[in-house]
mmCIF file of C-alpha atoms in Angstrom:
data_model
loop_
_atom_site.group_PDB
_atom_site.id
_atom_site.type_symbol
_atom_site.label_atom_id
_atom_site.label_comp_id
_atom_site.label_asym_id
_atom_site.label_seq_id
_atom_site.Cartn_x
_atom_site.Cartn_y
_atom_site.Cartn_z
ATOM 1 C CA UNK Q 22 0.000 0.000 0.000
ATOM 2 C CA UNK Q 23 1.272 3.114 -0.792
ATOM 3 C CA UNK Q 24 1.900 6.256 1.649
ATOM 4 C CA UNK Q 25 2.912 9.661 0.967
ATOM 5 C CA UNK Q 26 4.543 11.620 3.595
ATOM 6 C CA UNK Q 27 4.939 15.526 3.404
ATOM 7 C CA UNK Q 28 7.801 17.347 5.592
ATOM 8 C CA UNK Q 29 7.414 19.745 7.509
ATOM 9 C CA UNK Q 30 4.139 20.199 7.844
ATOM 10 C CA UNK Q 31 4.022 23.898 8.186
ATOM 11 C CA UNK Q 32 6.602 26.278 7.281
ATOM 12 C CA UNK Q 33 6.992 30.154 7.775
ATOM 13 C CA UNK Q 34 9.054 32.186 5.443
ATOM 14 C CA UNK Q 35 9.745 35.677 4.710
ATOM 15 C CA UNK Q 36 9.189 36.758 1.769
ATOM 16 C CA UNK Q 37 12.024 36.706 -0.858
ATOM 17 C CA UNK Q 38 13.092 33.721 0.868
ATOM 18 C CA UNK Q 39 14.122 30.357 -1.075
ATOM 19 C CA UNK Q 40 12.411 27.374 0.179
ATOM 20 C CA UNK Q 41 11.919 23.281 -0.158
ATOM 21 C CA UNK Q 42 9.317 21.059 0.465
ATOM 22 C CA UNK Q 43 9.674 17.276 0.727
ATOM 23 C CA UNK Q 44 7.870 14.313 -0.094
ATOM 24 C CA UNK Q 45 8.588 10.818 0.225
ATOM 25 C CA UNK Q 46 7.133 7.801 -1.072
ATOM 26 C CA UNK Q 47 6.799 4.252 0.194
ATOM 27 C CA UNK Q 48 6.686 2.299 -3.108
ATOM 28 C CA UNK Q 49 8.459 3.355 -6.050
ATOM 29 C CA UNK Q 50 6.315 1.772 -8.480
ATOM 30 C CA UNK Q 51 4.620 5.232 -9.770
ATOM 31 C CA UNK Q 52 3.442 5.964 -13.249
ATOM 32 C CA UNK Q 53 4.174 9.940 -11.980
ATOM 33 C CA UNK Q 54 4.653 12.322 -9.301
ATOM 34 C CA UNK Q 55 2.304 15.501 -9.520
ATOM 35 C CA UNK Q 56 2.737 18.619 -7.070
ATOM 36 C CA UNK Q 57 -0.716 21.305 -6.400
ATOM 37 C CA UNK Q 58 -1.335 23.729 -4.437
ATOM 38 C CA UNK Q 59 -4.562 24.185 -2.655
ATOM 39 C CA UNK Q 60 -5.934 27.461 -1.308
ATOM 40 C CA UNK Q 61 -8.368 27.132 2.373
ATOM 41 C CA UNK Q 62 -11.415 25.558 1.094
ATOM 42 C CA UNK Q 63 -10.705 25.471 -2.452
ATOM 43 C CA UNK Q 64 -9.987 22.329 -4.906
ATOM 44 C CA UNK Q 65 -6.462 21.400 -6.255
ATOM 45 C CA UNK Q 66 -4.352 23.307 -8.823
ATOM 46 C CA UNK Q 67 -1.673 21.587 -10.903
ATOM 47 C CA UNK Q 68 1.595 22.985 -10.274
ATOM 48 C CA UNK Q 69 3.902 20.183 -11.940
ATOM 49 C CA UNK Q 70 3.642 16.618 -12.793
ATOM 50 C CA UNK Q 71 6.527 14.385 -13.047
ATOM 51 C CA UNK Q 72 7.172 11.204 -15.528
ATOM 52 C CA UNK Q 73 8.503 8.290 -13.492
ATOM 53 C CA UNK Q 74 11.175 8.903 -16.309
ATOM 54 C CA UNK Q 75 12.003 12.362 -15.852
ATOM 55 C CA UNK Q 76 13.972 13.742 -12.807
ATOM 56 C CA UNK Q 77 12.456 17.172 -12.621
ATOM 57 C CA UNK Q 78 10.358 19.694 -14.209
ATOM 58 C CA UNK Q 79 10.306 23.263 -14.007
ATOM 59 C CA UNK Q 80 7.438 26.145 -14.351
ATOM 60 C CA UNK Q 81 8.530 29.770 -13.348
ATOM 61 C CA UNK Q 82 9.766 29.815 -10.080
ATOM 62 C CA UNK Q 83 8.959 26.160 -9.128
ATOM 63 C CA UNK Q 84 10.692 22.932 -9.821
ATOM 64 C CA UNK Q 85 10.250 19.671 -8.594
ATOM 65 C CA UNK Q 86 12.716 16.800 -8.403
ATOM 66 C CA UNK Q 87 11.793 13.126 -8.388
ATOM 67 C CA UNK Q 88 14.147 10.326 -7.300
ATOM 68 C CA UNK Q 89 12.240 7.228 -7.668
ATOM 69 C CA UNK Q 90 14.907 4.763 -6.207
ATOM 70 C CA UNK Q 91 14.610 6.942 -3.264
ATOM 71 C CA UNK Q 92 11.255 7.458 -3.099
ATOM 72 C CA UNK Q 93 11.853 11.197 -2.587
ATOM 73 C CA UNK Q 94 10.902 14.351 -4.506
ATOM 74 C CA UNK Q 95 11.210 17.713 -3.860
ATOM 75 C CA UNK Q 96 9.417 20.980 -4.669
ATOM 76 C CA UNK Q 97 11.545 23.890 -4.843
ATOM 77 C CA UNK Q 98 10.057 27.664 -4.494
ATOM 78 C CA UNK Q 99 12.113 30.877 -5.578
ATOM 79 C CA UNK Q 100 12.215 33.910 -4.151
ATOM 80 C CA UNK Q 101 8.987 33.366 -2.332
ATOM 81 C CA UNK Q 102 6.006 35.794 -2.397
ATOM 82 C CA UNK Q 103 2.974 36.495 -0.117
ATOM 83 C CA UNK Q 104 0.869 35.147 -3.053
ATOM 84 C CA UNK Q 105 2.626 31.743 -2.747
ATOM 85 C CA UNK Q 106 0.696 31.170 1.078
ATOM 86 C CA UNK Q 107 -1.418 28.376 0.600
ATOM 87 C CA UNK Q 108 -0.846 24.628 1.155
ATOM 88 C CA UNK Q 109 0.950 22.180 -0.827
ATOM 89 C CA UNK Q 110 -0.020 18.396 -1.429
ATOM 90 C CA UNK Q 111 2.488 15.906 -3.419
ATOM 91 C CA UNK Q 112 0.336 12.788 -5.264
ATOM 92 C CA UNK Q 113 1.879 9.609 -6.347
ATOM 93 C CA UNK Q 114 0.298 7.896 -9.357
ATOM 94 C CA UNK Q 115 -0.177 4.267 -9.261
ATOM 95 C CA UNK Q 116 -1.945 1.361 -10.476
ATOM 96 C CA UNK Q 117 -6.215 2.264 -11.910
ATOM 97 C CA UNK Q 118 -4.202 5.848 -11.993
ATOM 98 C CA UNK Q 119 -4.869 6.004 -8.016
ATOM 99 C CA UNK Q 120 -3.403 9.219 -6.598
ATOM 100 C CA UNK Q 121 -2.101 8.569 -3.252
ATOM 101 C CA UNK Q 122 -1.579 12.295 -1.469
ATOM 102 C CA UNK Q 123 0.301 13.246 1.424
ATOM 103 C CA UNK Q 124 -1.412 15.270 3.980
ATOM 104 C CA UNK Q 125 0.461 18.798 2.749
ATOM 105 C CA UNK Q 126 2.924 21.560 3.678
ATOM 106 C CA UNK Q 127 0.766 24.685 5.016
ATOM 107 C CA UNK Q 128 3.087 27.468 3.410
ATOM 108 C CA UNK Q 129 2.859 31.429 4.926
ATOM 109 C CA UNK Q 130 5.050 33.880 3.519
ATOM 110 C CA UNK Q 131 5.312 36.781 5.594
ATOM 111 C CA UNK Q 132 5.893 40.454 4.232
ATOM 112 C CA UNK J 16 -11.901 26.585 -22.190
ATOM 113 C CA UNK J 17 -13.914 25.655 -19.047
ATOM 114 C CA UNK J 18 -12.027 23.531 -16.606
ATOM 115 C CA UNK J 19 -13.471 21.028 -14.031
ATOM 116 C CA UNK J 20 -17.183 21.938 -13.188
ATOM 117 C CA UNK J 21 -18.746 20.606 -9.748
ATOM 118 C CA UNK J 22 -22.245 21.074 -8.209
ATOM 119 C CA UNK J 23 -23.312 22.046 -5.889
ATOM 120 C CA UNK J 24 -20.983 23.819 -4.084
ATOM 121 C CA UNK J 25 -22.142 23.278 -0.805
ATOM 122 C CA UNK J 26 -24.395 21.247 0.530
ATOM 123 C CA UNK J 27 -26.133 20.642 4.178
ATOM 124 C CA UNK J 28 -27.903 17.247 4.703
ATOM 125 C CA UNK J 29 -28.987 15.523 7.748
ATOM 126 C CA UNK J 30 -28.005 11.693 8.787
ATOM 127 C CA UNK J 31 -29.697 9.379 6.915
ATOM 128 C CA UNK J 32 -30.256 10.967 3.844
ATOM 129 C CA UNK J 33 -29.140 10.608 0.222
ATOM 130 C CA UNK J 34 -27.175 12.867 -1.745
ATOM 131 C CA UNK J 35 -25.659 13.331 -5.409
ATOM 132 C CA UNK J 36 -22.617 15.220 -6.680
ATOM 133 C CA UNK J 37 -22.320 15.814 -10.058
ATOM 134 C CA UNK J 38 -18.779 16.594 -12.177
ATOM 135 C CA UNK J 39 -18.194 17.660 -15.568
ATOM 136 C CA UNK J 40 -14.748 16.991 -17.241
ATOM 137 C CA UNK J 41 -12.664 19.488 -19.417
ATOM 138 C CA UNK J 42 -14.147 18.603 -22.560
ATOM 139 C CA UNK J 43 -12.264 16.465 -24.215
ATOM 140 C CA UNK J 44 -11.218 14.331 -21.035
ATOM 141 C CA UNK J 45 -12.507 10.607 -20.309
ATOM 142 C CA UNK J 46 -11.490 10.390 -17.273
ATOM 143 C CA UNK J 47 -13.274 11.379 -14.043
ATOM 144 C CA UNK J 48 -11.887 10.752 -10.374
ATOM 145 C CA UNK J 49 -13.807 11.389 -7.207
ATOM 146 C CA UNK J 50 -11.761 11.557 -3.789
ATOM 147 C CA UNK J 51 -12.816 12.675 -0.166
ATOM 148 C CA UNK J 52 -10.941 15.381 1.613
ATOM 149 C CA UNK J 53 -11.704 15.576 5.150
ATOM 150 C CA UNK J 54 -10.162 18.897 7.203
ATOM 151 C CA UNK J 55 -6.026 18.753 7.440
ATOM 152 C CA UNK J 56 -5.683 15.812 5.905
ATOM 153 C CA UNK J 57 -4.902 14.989 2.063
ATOM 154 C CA UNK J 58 -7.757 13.818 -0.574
ATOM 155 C CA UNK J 59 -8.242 10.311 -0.334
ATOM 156 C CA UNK J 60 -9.592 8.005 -3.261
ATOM 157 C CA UNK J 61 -13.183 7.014 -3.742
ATOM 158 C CA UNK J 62 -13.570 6.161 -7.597
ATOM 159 C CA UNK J 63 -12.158 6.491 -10.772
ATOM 160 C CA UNK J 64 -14.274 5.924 -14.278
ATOM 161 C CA UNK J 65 -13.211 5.956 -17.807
ATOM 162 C CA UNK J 66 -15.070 5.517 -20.844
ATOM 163 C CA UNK J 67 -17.994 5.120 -18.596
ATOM 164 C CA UNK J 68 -16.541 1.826 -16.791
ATOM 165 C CA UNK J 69 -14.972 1.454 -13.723
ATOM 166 C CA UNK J 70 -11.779 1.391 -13.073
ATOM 167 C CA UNK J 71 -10.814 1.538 -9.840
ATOM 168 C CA UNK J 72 -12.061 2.085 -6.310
ATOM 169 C CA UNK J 73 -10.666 3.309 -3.281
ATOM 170 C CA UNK J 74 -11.436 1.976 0.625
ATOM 171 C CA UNK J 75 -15.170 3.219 1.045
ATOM 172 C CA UNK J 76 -18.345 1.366 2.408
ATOM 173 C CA UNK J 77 -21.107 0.584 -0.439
ATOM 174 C CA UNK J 78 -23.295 3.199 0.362
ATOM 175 C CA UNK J 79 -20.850 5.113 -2.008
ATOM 176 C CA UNK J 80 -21.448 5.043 -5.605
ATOM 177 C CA UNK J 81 -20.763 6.502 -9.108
ATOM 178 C CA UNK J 82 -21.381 6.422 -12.652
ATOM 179 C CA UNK J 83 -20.224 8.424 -15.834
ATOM 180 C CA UNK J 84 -22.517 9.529 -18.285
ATOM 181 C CA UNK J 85 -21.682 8.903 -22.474
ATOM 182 C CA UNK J 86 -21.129 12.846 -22.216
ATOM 183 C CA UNK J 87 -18.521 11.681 -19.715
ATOM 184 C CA UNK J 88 -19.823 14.159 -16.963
ATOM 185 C CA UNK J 89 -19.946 12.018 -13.625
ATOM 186 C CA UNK J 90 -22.382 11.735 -10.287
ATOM 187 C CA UNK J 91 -21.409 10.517 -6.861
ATOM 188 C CA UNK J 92 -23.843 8.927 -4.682
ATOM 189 C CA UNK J 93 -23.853 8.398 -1.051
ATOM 190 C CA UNK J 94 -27.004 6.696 0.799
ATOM 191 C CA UNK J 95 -27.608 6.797 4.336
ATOM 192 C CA UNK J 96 -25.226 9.599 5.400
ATOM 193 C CA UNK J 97 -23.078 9.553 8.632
ATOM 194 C CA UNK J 98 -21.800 13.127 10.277
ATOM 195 C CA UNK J 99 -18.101 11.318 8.919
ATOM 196 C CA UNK J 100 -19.396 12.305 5.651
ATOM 197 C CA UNK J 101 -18.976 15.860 6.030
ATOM 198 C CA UNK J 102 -15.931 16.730 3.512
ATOM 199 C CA UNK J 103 -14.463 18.090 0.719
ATOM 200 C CA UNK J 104 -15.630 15.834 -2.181
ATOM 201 C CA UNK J 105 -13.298 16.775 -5.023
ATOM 202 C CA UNK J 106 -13.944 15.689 -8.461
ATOM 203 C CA UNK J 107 -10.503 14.880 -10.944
ATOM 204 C CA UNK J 108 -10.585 14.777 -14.943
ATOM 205 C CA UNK J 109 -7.850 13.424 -17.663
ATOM 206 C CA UNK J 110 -7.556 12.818 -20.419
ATOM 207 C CA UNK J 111 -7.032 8.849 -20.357
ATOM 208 C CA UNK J 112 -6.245 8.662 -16.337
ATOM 209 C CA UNK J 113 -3.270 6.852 -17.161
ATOM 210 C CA UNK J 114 -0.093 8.536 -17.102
ATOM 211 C CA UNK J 115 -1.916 11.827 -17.524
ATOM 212 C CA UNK J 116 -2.290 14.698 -15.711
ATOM 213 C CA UNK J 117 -5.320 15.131 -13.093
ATOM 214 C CA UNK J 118 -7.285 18.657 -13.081
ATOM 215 C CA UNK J 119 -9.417 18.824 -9.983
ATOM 216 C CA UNK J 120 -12.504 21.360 -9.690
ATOM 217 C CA UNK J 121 -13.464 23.216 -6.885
ATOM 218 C CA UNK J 122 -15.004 20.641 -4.471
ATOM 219 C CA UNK J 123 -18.444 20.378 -3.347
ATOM 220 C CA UNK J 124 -18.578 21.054 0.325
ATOM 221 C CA UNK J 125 -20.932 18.412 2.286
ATOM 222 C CA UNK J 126 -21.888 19.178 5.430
ATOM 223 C CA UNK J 127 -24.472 16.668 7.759
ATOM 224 C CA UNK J 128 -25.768 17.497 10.364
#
């Protein structure tokens, strides 16, 4: 059965700050790795996905690392802004295309 | 284009009755997802359909159910609600739902009281 952790589970920044969150994975069998972001009582947005091939993918100020082997991947935010608040939820993709999701990383960047 | 479309967008029951939540895809996906998002913790799995058949289904008693439409818009049903109903119930569409990437909509927020 697969589990998704998410570390740490809150985080505090000021703004302008670089920053990483981390998930890991318990089984590496994925199809792909997908990162959103989720606003308080809102659905899911798709911030990157990642091919069980590729190692990372980037989109503006975000990239995201996958190390399957490891069962680790990593989201990486630039120079963080107040906009960027919200919480973040890793998903691993497995078998009947299953998303498995950690329980997030609740992001505040201060001014 | 219009993305992921759920309805209602809230909803207050009471125990014991039934209730249906209804999804439309980004048009030209086949692939609809439903999960269950309950407060601080991550969406968990309920169903997913494709090309109106089943084709996989996540830890949930039977008084959870689905179905996709040949328009490939999607309902969930739940019968006989408990107050552990009350969620987020987020709806997810793809293209094939394998390998592809998952757009959710906003949620329909269920609350029983």
């Amino acid at each position: 059965k697969q589990e998704v952790t998410q570390i740490p589970a809150a985080l505090s920044v000021p703004e302008g700050e670089n920053l990483v969150l981390n998930c890991s994975f318990t089984d590496s069998a994925i199809y792909n790795l997908q990162w959103f972001r989720q606003d308080p009582g809102k659905g899911l947005t798709s911030l990157l996905l990642i091919q069980s091939s590729q190692r990372e993918q980037t989109s503006g100020r975000l990239n995201a690392s996958l190390d399957k082997s490891s069962g680790r991947s990593t989201l990486y935010i630039a120079a963080s802004q107040p906009g960027d608040s919200a919480t973040y939820l890793c998903a691993a993709t497995g078998t009947a295309s299953k998303l498995t999701f950690g329980t997030g990383t609740r992001l505040q960047v201060t001014l | 284009d219009a993305g992921v479309t759920q309805s209602p967008t809230h909803l207050i029951k009471t125990r014991g009755q039934h209730v249906t939540l209804r999804c439309s895809p980004i048009s030209g996906h086949k692939s609809v997802s439903w999960y269950q998002q309950v407060l601080g913790q991550g969406p968990q799995f309920i169903f997913q359909y494709y090309e109106k058949e089943e084709r996989g289904r996540g830890n949930f008693p039977d008084r959870f159910s689905a179905r996709q439409f040949p328009n490939y818009s999607s309902e969930l049903n739940v019968n006989a609600l408990l107050l552990g109903d009350s969620a987020l119930y987020l709806c997810a569409s793809s293209l094939t739902g394998m390998n592809t990437e998952a757009f959710f909509g906003q949620g329909t927020r269920l609350t029983v009281v």
